[in-house]
Coordinates of N, CA and C in Angstrom, one line a residue:
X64 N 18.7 -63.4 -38.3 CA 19.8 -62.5 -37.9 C 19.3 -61.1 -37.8
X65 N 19.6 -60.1 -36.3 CA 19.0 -59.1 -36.6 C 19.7 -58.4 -37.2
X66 N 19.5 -56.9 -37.4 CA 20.4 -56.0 -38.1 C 21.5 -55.7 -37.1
X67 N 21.6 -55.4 -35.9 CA 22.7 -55.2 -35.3 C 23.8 -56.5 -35.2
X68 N 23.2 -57.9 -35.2 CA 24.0 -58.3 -35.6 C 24.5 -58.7 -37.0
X69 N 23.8 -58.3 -38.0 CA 24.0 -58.8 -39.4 C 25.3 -57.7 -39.5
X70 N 24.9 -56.0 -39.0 CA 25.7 -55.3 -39.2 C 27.7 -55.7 -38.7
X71 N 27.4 -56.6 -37.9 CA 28.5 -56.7 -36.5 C 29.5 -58.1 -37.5
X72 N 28.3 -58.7 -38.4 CA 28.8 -59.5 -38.9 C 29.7 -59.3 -40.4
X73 N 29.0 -57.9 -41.3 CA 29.8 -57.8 -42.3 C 31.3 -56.9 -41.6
X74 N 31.2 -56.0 -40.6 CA 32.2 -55.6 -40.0 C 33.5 -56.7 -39.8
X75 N 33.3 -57.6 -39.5 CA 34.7 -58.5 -39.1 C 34.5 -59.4 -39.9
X76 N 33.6 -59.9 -41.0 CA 34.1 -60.6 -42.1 C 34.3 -60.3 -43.0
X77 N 34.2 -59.2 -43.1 CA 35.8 -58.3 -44.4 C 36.1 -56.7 -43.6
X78 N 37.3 -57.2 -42.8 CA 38.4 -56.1 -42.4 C 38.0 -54.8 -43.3
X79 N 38.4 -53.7 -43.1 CA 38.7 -52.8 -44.2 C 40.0 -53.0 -45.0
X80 N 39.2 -52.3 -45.5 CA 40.9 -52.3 -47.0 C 41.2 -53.9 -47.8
X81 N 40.5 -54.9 -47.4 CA 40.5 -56.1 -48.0 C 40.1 -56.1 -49.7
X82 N 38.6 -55.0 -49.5 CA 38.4 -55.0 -51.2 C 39.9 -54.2 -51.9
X83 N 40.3 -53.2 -51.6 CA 41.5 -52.4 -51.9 C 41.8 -53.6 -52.5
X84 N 43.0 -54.0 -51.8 CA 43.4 -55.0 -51.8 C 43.4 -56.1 -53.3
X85 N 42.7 -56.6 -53.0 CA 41.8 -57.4 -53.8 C 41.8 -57.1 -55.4
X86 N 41.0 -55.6 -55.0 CA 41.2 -54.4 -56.6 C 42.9 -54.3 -56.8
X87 N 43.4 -54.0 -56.5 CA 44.7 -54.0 -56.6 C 45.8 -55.0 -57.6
X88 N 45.3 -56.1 -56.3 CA 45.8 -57.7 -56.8 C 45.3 -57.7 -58.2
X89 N 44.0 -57.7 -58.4 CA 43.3 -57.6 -59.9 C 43.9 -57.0 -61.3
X90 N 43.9 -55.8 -61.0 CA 44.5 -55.2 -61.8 C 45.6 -55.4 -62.0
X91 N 46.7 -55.3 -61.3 CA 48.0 -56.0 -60.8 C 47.9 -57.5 -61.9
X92 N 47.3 -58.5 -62.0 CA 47.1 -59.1 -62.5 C 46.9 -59.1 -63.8
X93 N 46.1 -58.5 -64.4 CA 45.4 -57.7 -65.8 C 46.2 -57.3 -66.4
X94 N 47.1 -56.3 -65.6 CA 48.6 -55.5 -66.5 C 49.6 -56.7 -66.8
X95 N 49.9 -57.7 -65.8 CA 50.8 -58.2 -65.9 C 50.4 -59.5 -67.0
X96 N 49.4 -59.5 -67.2 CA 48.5 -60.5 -68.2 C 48.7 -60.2 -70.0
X97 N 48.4 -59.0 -69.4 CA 48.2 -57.9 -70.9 C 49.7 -57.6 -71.1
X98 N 50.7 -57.8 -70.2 CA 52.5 -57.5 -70.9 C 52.9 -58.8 -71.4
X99 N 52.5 -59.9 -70.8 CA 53.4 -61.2 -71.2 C 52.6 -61.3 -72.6
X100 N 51.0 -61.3 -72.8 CA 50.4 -61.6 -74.4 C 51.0 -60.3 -75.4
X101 N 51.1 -59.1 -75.0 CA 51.9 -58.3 -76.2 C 53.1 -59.2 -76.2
X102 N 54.0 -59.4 -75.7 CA 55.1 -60.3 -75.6 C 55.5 -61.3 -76.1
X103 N 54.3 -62.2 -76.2 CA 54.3 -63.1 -76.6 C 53.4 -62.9 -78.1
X104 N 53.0 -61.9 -78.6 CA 52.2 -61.6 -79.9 C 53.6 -60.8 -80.6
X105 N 54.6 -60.8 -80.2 CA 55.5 -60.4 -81.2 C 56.3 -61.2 -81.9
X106 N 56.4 -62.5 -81.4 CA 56.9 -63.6 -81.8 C 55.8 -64.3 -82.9
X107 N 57.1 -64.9 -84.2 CA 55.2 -65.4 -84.9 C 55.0 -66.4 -84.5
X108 N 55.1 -67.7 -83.5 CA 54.4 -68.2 -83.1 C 53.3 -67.6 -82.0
X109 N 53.6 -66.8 -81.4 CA 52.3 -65.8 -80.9 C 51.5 -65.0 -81.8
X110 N 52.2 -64.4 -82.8 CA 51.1 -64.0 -84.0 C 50.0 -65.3 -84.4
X111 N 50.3 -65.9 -84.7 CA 50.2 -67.4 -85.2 C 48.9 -67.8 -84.2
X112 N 49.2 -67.7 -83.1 CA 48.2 -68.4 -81.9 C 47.0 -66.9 -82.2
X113 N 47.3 -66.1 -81.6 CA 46.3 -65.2 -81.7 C 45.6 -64.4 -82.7
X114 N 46.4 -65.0 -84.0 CA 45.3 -64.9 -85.4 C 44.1 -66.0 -85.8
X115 N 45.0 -67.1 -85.0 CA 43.8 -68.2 -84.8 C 42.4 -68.4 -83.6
X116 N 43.3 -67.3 -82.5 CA 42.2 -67.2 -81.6 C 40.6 -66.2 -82.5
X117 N 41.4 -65.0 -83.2 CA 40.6 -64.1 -83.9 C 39.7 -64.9 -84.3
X118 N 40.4 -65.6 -85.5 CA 39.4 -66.4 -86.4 C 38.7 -66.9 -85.8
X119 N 38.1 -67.7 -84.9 CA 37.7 -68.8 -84.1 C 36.6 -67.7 -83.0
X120 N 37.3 -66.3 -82.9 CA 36.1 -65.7 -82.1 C 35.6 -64.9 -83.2
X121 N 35.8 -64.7 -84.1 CA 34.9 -64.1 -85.1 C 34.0 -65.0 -85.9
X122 N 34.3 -66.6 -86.1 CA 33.5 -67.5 -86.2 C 32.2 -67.8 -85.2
X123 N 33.1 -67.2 -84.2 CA 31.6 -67.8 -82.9 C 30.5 -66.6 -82.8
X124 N 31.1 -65.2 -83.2 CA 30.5 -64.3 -83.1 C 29.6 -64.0 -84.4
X125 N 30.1 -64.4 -85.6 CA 29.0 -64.5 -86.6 C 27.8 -65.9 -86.4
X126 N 28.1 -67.0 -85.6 CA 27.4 -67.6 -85.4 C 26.3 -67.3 -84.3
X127 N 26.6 -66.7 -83.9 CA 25.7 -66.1 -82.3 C 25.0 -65.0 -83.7
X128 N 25.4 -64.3 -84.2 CA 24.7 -63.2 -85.0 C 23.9 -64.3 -85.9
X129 N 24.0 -64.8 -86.2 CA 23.2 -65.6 -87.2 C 22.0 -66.2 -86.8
X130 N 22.4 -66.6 -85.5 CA 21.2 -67.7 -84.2 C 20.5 -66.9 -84.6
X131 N 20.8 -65.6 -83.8 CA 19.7 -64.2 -83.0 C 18.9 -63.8 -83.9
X132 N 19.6 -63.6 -85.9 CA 18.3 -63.1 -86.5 C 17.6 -64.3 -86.6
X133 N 17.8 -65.4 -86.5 CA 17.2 -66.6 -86.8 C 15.9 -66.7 -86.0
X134 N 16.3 -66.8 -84.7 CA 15.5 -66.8 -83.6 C 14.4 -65.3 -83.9
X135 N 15.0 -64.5 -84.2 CA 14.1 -63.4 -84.1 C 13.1 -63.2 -85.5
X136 N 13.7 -64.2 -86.0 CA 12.4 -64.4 -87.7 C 11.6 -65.2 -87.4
X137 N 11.9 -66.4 -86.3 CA 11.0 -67.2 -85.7 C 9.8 -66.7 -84.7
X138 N 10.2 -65.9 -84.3 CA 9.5 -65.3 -82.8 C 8.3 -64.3 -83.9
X139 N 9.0 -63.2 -84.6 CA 8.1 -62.2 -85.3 C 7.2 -63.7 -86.4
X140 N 7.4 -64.5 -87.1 CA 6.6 -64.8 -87.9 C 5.2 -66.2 -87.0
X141 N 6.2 -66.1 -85.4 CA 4.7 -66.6 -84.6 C 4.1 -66.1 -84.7
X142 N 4.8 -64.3 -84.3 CA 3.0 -63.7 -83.7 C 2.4 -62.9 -84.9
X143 N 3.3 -63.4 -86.4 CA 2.0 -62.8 -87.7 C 3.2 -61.0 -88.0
X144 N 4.1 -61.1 -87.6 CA 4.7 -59.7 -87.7 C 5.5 -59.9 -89.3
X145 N 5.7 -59.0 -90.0 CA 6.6 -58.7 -90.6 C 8.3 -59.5 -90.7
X146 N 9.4 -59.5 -91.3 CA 10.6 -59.7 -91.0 C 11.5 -59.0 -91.1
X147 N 10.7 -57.4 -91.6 CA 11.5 -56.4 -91.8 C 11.9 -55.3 -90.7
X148 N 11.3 -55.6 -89.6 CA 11.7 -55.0 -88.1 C 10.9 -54.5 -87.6
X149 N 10.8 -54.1 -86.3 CA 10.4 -53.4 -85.3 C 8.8 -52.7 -86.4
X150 N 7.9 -52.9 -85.5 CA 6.8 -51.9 -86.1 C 7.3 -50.7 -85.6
X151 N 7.0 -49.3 -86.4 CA 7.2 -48.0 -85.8 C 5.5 -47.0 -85.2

């Protein structure tokens, strides 16, 4: 494809104002996303759901933290390094 037509080609397969658009819809979406879960987190069955979503991402997130020093005591005691960090 040359450039004058590559150019000719992003021209008419996205109009202007399509990303607008799009951004718009998005956000549009996000807000309206983020009003129904406050909404639904004032009820305690939605307390209820999203103290259990917590738990369950703070469980995954200490498990990911746990891999990474894991992995990283692995990697330093290949190459003969320390476990106490970073040489300075």
């Amino acid at each position: 494809m040359t450039d004058a037509s590559h150019d000719e080609h992003l021209r008419t397969s996205h109009p202007k104002g399509t990303t607008m658009k799009k951004l718009l819809w998005l956000i549009a979406g996000a807000g309206i996303g983020f009003l129904a879960a406050r909404r639904f987190a004032s009820t305690s069955q939605g307390r209820a759901f999203f103290d259990a979503v917590d738990a369950r991402t703070s469980e995954f997130r200490a498990t990911v933290v746990d891999s990474y020093h894991q992995r990283q005591a692995d990697l330093r005691a290949a190459i003969g390094e320390s476990d106490k960090g970073p040489r300075k």
